[in-house]
PDB file of C-alpha atoms in Angstrom:
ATOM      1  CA  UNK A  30      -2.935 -57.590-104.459  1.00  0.00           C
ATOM      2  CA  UNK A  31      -3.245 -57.850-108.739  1.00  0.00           C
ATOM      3  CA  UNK A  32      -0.191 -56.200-108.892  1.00  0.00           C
ATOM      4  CA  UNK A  33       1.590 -57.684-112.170  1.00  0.00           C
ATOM      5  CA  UNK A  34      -1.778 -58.252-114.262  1.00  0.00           C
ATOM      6  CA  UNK A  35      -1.634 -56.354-117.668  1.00  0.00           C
ATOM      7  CA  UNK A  36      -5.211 -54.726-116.337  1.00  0.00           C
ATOM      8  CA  UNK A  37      -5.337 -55.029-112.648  1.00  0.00           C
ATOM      9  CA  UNK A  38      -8.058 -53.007-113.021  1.00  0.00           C
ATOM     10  CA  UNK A  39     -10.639 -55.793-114.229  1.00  0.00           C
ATOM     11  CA  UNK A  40     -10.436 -57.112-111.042  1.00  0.00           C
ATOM     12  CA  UNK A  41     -11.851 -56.202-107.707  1.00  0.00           C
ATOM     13  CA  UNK A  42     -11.121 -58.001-104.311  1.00  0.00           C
ATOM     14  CA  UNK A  43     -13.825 -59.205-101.934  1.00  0.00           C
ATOM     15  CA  UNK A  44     -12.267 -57.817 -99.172  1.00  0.00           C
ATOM     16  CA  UNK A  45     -12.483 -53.882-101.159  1.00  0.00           C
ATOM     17  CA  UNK A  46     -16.285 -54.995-102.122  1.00  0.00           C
ATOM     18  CA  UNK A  47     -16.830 -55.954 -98.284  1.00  0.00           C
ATOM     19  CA  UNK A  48     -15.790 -52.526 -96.569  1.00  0.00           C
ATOM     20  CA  UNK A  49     -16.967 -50.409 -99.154  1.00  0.00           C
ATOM     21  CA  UNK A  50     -20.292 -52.151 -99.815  1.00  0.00           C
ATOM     22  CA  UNK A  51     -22.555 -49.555 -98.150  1.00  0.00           C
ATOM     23  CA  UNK A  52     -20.349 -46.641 -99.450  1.00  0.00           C
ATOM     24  CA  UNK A  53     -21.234 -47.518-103.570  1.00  0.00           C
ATOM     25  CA  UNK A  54     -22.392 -44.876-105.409  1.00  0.00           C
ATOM     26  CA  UNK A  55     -25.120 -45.490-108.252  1.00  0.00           C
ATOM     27  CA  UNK A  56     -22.611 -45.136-111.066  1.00  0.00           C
ATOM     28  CA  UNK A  57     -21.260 -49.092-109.651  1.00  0.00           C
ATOM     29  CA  UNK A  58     -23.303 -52.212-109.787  1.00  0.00           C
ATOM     30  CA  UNK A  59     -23.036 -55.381-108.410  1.00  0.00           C
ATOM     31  CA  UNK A  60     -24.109 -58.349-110.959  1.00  0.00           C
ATOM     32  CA  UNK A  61     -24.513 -62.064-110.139  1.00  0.00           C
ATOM     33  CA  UNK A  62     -24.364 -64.719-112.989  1.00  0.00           C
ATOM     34  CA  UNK A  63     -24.103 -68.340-111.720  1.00  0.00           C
ATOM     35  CA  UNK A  64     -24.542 -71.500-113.584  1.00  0.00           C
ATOM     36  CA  UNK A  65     -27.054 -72.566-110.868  1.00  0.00           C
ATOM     37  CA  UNK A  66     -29.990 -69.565-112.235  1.00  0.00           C
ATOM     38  CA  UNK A  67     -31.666 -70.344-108.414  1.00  0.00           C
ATOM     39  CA  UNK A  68     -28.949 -69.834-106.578  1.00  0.00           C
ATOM     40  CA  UNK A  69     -29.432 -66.147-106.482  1.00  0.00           C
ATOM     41  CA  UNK A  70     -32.668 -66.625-104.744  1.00  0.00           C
ATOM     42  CA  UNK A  71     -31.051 -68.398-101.714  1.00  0.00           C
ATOM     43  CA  UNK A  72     -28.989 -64.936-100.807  1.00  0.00           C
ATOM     44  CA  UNK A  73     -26.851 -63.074-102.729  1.00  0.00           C
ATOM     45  CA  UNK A  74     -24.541 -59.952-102.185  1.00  0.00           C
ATOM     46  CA  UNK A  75     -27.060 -57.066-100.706  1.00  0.00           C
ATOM     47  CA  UNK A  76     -27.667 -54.858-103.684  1.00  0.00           C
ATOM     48  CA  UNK A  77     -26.523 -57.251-106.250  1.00  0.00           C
ATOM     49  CA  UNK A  78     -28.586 -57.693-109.529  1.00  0.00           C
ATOM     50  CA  UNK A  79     -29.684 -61.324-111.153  1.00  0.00           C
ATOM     51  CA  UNK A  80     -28.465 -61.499-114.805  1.00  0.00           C
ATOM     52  CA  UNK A  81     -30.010 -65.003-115.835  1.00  0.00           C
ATOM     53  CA  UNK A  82     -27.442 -66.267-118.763  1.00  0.00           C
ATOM     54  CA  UNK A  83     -29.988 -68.282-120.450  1.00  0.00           C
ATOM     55  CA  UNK A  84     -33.160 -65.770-120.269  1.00  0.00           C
ATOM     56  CA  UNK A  85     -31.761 -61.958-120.051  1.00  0.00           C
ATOM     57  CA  UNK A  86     -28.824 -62.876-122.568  1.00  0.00           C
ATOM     58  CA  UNK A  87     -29.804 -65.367-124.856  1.00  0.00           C
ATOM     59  CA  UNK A  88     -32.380 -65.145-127.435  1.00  0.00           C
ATOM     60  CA  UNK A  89     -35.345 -68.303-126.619  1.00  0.00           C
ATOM     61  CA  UNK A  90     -35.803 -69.214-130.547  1.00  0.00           C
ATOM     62  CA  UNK A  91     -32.375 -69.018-132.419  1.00  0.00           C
ATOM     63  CA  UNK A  92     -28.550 -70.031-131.423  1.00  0.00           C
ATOM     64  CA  UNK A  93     -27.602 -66.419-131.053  1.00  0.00           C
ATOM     65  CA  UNK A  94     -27.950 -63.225-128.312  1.00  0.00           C
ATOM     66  CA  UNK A  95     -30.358 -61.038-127.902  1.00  0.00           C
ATOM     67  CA  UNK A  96     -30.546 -58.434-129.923  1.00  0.00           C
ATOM     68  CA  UNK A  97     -28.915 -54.817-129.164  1.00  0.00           C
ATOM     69  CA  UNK A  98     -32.746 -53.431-128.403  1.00  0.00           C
ATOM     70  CA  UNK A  99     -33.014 -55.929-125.480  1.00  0.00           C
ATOM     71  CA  UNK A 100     -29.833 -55.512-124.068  1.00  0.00           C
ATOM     72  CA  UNK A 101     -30.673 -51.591-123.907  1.00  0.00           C
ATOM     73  CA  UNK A 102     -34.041 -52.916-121.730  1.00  0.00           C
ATOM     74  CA  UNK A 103     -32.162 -55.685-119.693  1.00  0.00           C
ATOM     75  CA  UNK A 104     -29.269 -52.431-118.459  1.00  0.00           C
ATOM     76  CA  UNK A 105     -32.617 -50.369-118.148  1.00  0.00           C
ATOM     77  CA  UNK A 106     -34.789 -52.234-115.637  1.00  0.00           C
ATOM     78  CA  UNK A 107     -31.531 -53.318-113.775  1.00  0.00           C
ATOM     79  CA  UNK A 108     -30.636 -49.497-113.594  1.00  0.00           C
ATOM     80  CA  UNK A 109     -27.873 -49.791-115.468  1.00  0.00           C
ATOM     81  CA  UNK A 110     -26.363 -46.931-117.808  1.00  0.00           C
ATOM     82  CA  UNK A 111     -23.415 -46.803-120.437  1.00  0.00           C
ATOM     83  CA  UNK A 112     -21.431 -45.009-117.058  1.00  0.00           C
ATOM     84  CA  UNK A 113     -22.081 -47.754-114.764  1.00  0.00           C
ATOM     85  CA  UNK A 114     -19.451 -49.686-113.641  1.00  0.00           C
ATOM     86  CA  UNK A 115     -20.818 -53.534-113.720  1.00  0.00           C
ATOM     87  CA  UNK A 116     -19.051 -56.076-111.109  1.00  0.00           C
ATOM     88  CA  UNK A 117     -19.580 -59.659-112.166  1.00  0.00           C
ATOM     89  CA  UNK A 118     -19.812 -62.554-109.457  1.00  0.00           C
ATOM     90  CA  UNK A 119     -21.273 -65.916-108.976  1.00  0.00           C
ATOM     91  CA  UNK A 120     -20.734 -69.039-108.393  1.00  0.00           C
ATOM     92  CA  UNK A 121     -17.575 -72.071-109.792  1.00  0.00           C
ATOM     93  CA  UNK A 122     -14.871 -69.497-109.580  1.00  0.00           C
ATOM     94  CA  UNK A 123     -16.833 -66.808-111.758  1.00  0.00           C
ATOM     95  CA  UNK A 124     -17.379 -69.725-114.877  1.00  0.00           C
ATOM     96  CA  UNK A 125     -20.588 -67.944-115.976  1.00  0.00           C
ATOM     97  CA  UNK A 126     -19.742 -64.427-114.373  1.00  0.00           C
ATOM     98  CA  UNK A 127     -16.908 -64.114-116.423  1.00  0.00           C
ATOM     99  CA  UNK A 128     -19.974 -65.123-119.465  1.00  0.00           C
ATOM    100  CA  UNK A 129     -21.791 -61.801-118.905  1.00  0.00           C
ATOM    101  CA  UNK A 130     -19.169 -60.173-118.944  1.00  0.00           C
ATOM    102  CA  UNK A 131     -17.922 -61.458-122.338  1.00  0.00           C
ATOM    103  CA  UNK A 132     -21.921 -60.906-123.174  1.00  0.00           C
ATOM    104  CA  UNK A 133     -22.080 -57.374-122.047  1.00  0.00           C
ATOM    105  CA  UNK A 134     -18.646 -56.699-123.638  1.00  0.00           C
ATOM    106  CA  UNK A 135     -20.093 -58.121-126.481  1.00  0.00           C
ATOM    107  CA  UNK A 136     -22.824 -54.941-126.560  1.00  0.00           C
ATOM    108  CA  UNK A 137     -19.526 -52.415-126.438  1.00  0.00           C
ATOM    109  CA  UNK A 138     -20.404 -52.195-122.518  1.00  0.00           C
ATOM    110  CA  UNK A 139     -16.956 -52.658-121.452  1.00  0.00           C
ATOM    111  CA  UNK A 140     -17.244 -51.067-117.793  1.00  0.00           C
ATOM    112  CA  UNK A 141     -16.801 -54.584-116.492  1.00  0.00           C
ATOM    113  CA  UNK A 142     -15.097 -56.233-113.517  1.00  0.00           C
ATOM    114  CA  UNK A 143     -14.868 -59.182-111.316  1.00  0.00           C
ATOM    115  CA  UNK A 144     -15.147 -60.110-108.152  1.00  0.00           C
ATOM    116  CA  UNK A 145     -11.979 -62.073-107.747  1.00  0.00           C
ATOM    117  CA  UNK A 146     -12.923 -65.321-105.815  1.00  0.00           C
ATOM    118  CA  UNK A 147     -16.821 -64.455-106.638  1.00  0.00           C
ATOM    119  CA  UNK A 148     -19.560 -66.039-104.965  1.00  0.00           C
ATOM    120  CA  UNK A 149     -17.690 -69.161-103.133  1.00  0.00           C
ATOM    121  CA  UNK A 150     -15.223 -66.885-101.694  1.00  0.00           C
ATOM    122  CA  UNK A 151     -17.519 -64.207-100.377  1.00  0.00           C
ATOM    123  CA  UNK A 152     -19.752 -67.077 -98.149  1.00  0.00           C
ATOM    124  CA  UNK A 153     -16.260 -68.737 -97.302  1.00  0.00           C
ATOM    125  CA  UNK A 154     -15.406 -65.355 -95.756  1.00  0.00           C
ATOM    126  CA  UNK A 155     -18.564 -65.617 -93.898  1.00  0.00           C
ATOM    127  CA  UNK A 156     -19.340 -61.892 -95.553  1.00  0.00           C
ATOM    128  CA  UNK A 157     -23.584 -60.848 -95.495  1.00  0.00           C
ATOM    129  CA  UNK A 158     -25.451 -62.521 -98.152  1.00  0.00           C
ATOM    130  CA  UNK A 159     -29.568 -61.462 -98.295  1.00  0.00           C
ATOM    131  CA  UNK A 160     -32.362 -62.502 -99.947  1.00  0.00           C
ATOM    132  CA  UNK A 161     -33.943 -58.975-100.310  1.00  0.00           C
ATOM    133  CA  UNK A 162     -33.817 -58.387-104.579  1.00  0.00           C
ATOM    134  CA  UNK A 163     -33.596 -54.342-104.859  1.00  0.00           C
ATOM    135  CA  UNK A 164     -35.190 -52.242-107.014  1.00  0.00           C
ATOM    136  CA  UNK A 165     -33.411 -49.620-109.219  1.00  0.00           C
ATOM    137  CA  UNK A 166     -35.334 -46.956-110.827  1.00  0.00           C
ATOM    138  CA  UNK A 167     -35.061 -47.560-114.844  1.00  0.00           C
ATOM    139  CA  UNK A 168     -32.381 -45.945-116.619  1.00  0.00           C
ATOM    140  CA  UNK A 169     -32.051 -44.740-120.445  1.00  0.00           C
ATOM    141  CA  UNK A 170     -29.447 -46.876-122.228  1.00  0.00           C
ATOM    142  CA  UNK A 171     -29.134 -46.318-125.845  1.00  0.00           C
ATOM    143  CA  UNK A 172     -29.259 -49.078-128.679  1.00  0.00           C
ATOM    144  CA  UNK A 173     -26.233 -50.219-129.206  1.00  0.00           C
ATOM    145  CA  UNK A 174     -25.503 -49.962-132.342  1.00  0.00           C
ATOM    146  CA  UNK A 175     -23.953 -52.861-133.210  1.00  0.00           C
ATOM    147  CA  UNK A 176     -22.200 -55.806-131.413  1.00  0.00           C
ATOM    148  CA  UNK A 177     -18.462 -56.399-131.772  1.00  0.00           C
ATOM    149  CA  UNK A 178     -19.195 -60.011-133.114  1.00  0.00           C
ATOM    150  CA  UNK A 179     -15.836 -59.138-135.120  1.00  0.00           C
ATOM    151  CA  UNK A 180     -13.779 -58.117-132.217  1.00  0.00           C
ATOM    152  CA  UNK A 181     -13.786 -60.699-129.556  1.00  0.00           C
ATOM    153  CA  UNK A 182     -16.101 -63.245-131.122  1.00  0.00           C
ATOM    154  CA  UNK A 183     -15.589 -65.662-134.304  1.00  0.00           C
ATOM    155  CA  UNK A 184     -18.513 -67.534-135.955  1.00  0.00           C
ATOM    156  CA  UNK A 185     -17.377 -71.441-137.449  1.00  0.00           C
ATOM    157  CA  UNK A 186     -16.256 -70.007-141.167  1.00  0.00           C
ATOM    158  CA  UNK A 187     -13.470 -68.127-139.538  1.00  0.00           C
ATOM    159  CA  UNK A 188     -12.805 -70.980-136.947  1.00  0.00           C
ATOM    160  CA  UNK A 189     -12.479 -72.802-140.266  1.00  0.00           C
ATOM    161  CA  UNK A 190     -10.292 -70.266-141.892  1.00  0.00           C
ATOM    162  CA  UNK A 191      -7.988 -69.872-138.751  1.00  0.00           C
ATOM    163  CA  UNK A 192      -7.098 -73.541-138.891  1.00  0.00           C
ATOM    164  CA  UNK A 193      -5.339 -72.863-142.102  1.00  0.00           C
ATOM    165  CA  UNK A 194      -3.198 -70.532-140.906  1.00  0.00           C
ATOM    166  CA  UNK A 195      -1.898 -72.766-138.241  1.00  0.00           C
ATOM    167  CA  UNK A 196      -3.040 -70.192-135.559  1.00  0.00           C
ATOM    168  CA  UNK A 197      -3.888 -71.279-131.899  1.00  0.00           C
ATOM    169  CA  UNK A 198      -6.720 -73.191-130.980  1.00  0.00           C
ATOM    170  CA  UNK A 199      -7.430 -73.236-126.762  1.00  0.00           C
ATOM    171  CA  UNK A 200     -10.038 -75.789-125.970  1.00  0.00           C
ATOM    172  CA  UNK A 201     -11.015 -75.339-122.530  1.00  0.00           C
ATOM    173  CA  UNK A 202     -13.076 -78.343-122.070  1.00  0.00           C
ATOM    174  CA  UNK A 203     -12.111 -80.905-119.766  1.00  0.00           C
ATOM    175  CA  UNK A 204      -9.490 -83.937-120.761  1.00  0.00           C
ATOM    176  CA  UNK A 205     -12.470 -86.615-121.507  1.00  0.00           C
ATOM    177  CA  UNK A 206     -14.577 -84.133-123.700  1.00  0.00           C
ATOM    178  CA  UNK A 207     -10.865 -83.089-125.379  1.00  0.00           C
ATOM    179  CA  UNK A 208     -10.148 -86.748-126.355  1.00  0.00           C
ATOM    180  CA  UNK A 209     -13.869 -87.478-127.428  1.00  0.00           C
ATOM    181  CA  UNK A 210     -13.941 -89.944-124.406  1.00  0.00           C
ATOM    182  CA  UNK A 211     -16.777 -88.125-123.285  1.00  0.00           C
ATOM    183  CA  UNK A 212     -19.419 -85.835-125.248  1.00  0.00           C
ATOM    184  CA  UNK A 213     -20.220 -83.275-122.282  1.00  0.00           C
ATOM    185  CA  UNK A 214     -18.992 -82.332-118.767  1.00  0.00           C
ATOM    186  CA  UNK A 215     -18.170 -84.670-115.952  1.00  0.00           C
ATOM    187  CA  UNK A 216     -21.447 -85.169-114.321  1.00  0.00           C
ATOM    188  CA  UNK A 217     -23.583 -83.027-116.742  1.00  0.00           C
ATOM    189  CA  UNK A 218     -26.320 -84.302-118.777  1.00  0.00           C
ATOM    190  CA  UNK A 219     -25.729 -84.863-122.696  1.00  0.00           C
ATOM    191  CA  UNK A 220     -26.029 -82.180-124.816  1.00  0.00           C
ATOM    192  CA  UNK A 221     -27.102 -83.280-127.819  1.00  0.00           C
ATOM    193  CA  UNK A 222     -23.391 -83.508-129.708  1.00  0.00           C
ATOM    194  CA  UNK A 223     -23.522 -85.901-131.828  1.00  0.00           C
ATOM    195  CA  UNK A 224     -19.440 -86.368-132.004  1.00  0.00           C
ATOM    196  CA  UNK A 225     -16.541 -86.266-129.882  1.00  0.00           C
ATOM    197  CA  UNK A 226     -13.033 -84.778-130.082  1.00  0.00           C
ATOM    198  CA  UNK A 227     -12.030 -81.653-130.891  1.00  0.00           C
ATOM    199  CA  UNK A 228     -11.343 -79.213-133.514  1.00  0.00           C
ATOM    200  CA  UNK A 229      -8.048 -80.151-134.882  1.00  0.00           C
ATOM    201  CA  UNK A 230      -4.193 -78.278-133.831  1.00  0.00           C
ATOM    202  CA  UNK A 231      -6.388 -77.454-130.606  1.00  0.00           C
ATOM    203  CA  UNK A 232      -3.958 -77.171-127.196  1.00  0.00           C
ATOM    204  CA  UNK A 233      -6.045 -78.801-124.104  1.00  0.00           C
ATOM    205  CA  UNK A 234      -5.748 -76.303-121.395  1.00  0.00           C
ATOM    206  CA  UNK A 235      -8.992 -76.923-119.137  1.00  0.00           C
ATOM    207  CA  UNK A 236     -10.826 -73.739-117.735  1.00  0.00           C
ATOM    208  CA  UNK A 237     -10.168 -74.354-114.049  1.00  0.00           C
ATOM    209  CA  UNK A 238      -6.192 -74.528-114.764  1.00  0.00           C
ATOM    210  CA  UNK A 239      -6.157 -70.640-114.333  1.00  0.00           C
ATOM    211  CA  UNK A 240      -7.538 -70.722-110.459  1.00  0.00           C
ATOM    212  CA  UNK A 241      -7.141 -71.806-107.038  1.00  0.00           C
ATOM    213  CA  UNK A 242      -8.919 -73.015-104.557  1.00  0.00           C
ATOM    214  CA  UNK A 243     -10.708 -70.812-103.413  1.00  0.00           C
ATOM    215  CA  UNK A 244     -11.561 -69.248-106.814  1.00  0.00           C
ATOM    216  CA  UNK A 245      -9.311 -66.288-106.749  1.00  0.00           C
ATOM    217  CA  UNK A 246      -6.978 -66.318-110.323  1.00  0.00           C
ATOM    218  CA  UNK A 247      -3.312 -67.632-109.938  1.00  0.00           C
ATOM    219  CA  UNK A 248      -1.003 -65.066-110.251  1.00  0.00           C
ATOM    220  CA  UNK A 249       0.527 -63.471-113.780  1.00  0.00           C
ATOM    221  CA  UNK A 250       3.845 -65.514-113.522  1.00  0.00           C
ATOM    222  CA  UNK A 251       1.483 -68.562-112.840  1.00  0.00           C
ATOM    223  CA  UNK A 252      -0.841 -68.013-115.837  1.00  0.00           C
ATOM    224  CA  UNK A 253       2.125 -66.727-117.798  1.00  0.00           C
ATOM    225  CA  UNK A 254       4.118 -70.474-117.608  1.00  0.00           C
ATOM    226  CA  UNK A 255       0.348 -72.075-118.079  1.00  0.00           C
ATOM    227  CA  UNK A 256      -0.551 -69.986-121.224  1.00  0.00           C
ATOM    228  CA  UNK A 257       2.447 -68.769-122.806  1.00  0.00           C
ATOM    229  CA  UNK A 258       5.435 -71.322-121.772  1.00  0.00           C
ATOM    230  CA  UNK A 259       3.677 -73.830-121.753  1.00  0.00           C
ATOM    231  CA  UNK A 260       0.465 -73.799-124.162  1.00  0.00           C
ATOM    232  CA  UNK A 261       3.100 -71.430-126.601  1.00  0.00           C
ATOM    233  CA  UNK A 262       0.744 -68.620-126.830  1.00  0.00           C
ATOM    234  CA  UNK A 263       2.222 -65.543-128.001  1.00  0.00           C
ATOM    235  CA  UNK A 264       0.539 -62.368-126.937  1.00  0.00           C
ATOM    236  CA  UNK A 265       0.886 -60.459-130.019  1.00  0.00           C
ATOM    237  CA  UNK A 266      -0.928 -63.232-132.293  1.00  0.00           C
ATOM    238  CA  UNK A 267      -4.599 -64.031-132.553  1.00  0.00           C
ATOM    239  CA  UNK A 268      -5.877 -66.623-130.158  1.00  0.00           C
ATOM    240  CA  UNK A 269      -9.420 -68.542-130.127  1.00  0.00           C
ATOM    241  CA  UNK A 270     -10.488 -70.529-127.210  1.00  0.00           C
ATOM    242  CA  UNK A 271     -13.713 -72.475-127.403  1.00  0.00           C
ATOM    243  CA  UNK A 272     -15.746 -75.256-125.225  1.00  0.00           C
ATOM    244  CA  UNK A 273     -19.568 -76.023-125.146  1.00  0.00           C
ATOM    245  CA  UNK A 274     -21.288 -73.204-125.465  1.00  0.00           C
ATOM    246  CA  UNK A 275     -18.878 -70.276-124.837  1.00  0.00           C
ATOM    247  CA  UNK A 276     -19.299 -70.167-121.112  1.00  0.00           C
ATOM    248  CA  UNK A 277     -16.093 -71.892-120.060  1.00  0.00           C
ATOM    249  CA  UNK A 278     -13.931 -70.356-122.718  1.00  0.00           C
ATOM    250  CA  UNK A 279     -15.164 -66.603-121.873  1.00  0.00           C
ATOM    251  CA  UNK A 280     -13.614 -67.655-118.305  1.00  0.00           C
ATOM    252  CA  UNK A 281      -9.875 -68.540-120.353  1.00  0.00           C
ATOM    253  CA  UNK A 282     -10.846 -65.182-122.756  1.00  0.00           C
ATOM    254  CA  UNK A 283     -11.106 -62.961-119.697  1.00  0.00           C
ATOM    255  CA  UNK A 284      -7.901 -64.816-118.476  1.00  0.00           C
ATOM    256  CA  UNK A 285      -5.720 -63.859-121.355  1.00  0.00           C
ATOM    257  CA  UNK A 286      -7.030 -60.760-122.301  1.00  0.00           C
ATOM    258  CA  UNK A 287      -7.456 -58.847-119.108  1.00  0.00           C
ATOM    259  CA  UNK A 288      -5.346 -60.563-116.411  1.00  0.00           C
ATOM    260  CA  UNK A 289      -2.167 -61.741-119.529  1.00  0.00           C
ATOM    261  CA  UNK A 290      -2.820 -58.528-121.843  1.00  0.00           C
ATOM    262  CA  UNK A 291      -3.073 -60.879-124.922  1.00  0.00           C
ATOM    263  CA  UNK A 292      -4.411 -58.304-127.922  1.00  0.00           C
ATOM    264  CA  UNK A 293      -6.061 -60.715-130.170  1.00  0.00           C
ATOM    265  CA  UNK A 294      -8.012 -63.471-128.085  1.00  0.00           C
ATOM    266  CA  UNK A 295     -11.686 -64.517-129.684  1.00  0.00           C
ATOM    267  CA  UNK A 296     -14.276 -66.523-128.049  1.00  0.00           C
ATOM    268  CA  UNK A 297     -15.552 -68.943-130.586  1.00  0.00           C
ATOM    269  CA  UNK A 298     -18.871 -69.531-128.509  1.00  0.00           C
ATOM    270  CA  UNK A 299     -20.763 -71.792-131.252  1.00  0.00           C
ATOM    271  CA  UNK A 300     -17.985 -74.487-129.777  1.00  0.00           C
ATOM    272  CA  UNK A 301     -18.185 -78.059-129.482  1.00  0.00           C
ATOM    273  CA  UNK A 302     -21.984 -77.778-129.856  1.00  0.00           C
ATOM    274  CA  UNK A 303     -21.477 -76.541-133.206  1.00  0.00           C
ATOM    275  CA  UNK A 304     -18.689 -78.031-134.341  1.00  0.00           C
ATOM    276  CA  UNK A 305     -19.537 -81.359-133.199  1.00  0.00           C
ATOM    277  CA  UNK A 306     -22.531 -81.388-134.781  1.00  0.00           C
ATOM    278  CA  UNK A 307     -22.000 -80.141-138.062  1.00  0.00           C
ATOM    279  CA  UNK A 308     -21.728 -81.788-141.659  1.00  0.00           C
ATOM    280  CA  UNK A 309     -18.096 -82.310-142.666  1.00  0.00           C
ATOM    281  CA  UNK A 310     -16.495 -80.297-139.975  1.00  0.00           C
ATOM    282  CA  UNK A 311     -12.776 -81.503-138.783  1.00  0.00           C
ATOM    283  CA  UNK A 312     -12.478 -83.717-135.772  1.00  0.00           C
ATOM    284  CA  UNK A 313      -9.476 -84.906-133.766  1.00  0.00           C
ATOM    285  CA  UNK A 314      -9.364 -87.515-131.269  1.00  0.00           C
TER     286      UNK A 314
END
């Protein structure tokens, strides 16, 4: 079914996940990441894990992750190891799933998938959701030693230096937040960005472009004429998507690295929250 994606592997069908749900072995498991940080506790995929975006990923004082020592402890107590397989899920068509991954990446863990579809597409198949949280027995992961902060992430100085090269700039936002029109989502409380607009040369190609209905990603010839026809990406050249936070644009970085086999995409996840807040930095509208 993901024939024609440059790594079909990154992706794993709810239908697969369904029949072979009581036949996983301990080196796969099953992760759930949703915007919503209660939805888990309403029912969830039997075995699946909570990974809470804001409290297991992000550290509570300063604008950054947590550090490589708690990421060892967060796999640990969620009986993870560097051999596990992790399969990302939750809910708006994997938005924040497709964030742990980019976080766990982030830590060099890179035995990532998702559930195509995620969360909204396993209930619409009427598929067994429970509200039974399991208990794995700790693992040892080792300390990272480092994040790959230069590999698939970029802080605002090379934002800044990447806009003098004339290189591509994906915001991911929706059309209102892209024209300054609005300063946060549809619906979604304020933020606390001062400014609106966005970064200048940026290409709007909103988040949500890259799925269907029901969740699932459009096919490679679909995401090819969205990304590269149209948008003019080319796959050889660096790329750096941005949004809010980081969340939406890990959902477009996944999209063009995994399922488009772009080799230089970077998630500039200090976005418009940054940007639109700092001293001097260049707005469009």
């Amino acid at each position: 079914m993901n024939a024609g994606y440059a790594f079909a592997e990154k992706l794993v069908e709810v239908e697969w996940l369904a029949e072979n749900l009581n036949a996983l072995g301990p080196d796969i498991r099953i992760v759930e990441s949703n915007e919503d940080v209660l939805v888990y506790d309403t029912g969830h995929i039997p075995g699946a894990v909570h990974i809470d975006w804001r409290k297991d990923l992000q550290d509570p004082l300063i604008r950054d992750y947590i550090s490589t020592e708690k990421f060892a402890q967060l796999c640990s107590r969620n009986g993870i190891t560097v051999d596990t397989t992790c399969i990302f899920y939750g809910d708006k068509s994997n938005w924040w799933a497709c964030y742990a991954l980019w976080a766990f990446e982030l830590f060099g863990h890179t035995k990532a998938k998702i559930l195509n579809g995620g969360r909204d597409k396993w209930i619409k198949l009427g598929l067994p959701l429970t509200k039974e949280k399991p208990t794995y027995e700790k693992t040892f992961y080792p300390v990272p030693p480092q994040r790959k902060d230069g590999e698939i992430r970029v802080f605002y100085d090379g934002v800044l230096s990447f806009l003098k090269t004339r290189g591509p700039l994906i915001d991911v936002r929706s059309p209102g937040e892209f024209s300054g029109e609005l300063l946060h989502m549809p619906e979604y409380p304020q933020e606390g960005v001062l400014r609106g607009g966005h970064i200048p040369g940026a290409k709007s190609v909103p988040w949500k472009t890259a799925v269907n209905e029901d969740g699932t990603f459009k096919s490679f010839a679909e995401l090819q004429e969205i990304y590269e026809k149209q948008a003019g990406l080319d796959p050889e050249k660096e790329t750096i998507v941005y949004c809010r936070i980081g969340e939406r644009s890990s959902h477009t970085w996944f999209v063009l690295k995994y399922l488009l086999g772009h080799k230089k995409v970077k998630n500039y996840d200090g976005s418009w929250t940054e940007w639109g807040n700092k001293v001097a930095a260049p707005i469009e509208r």
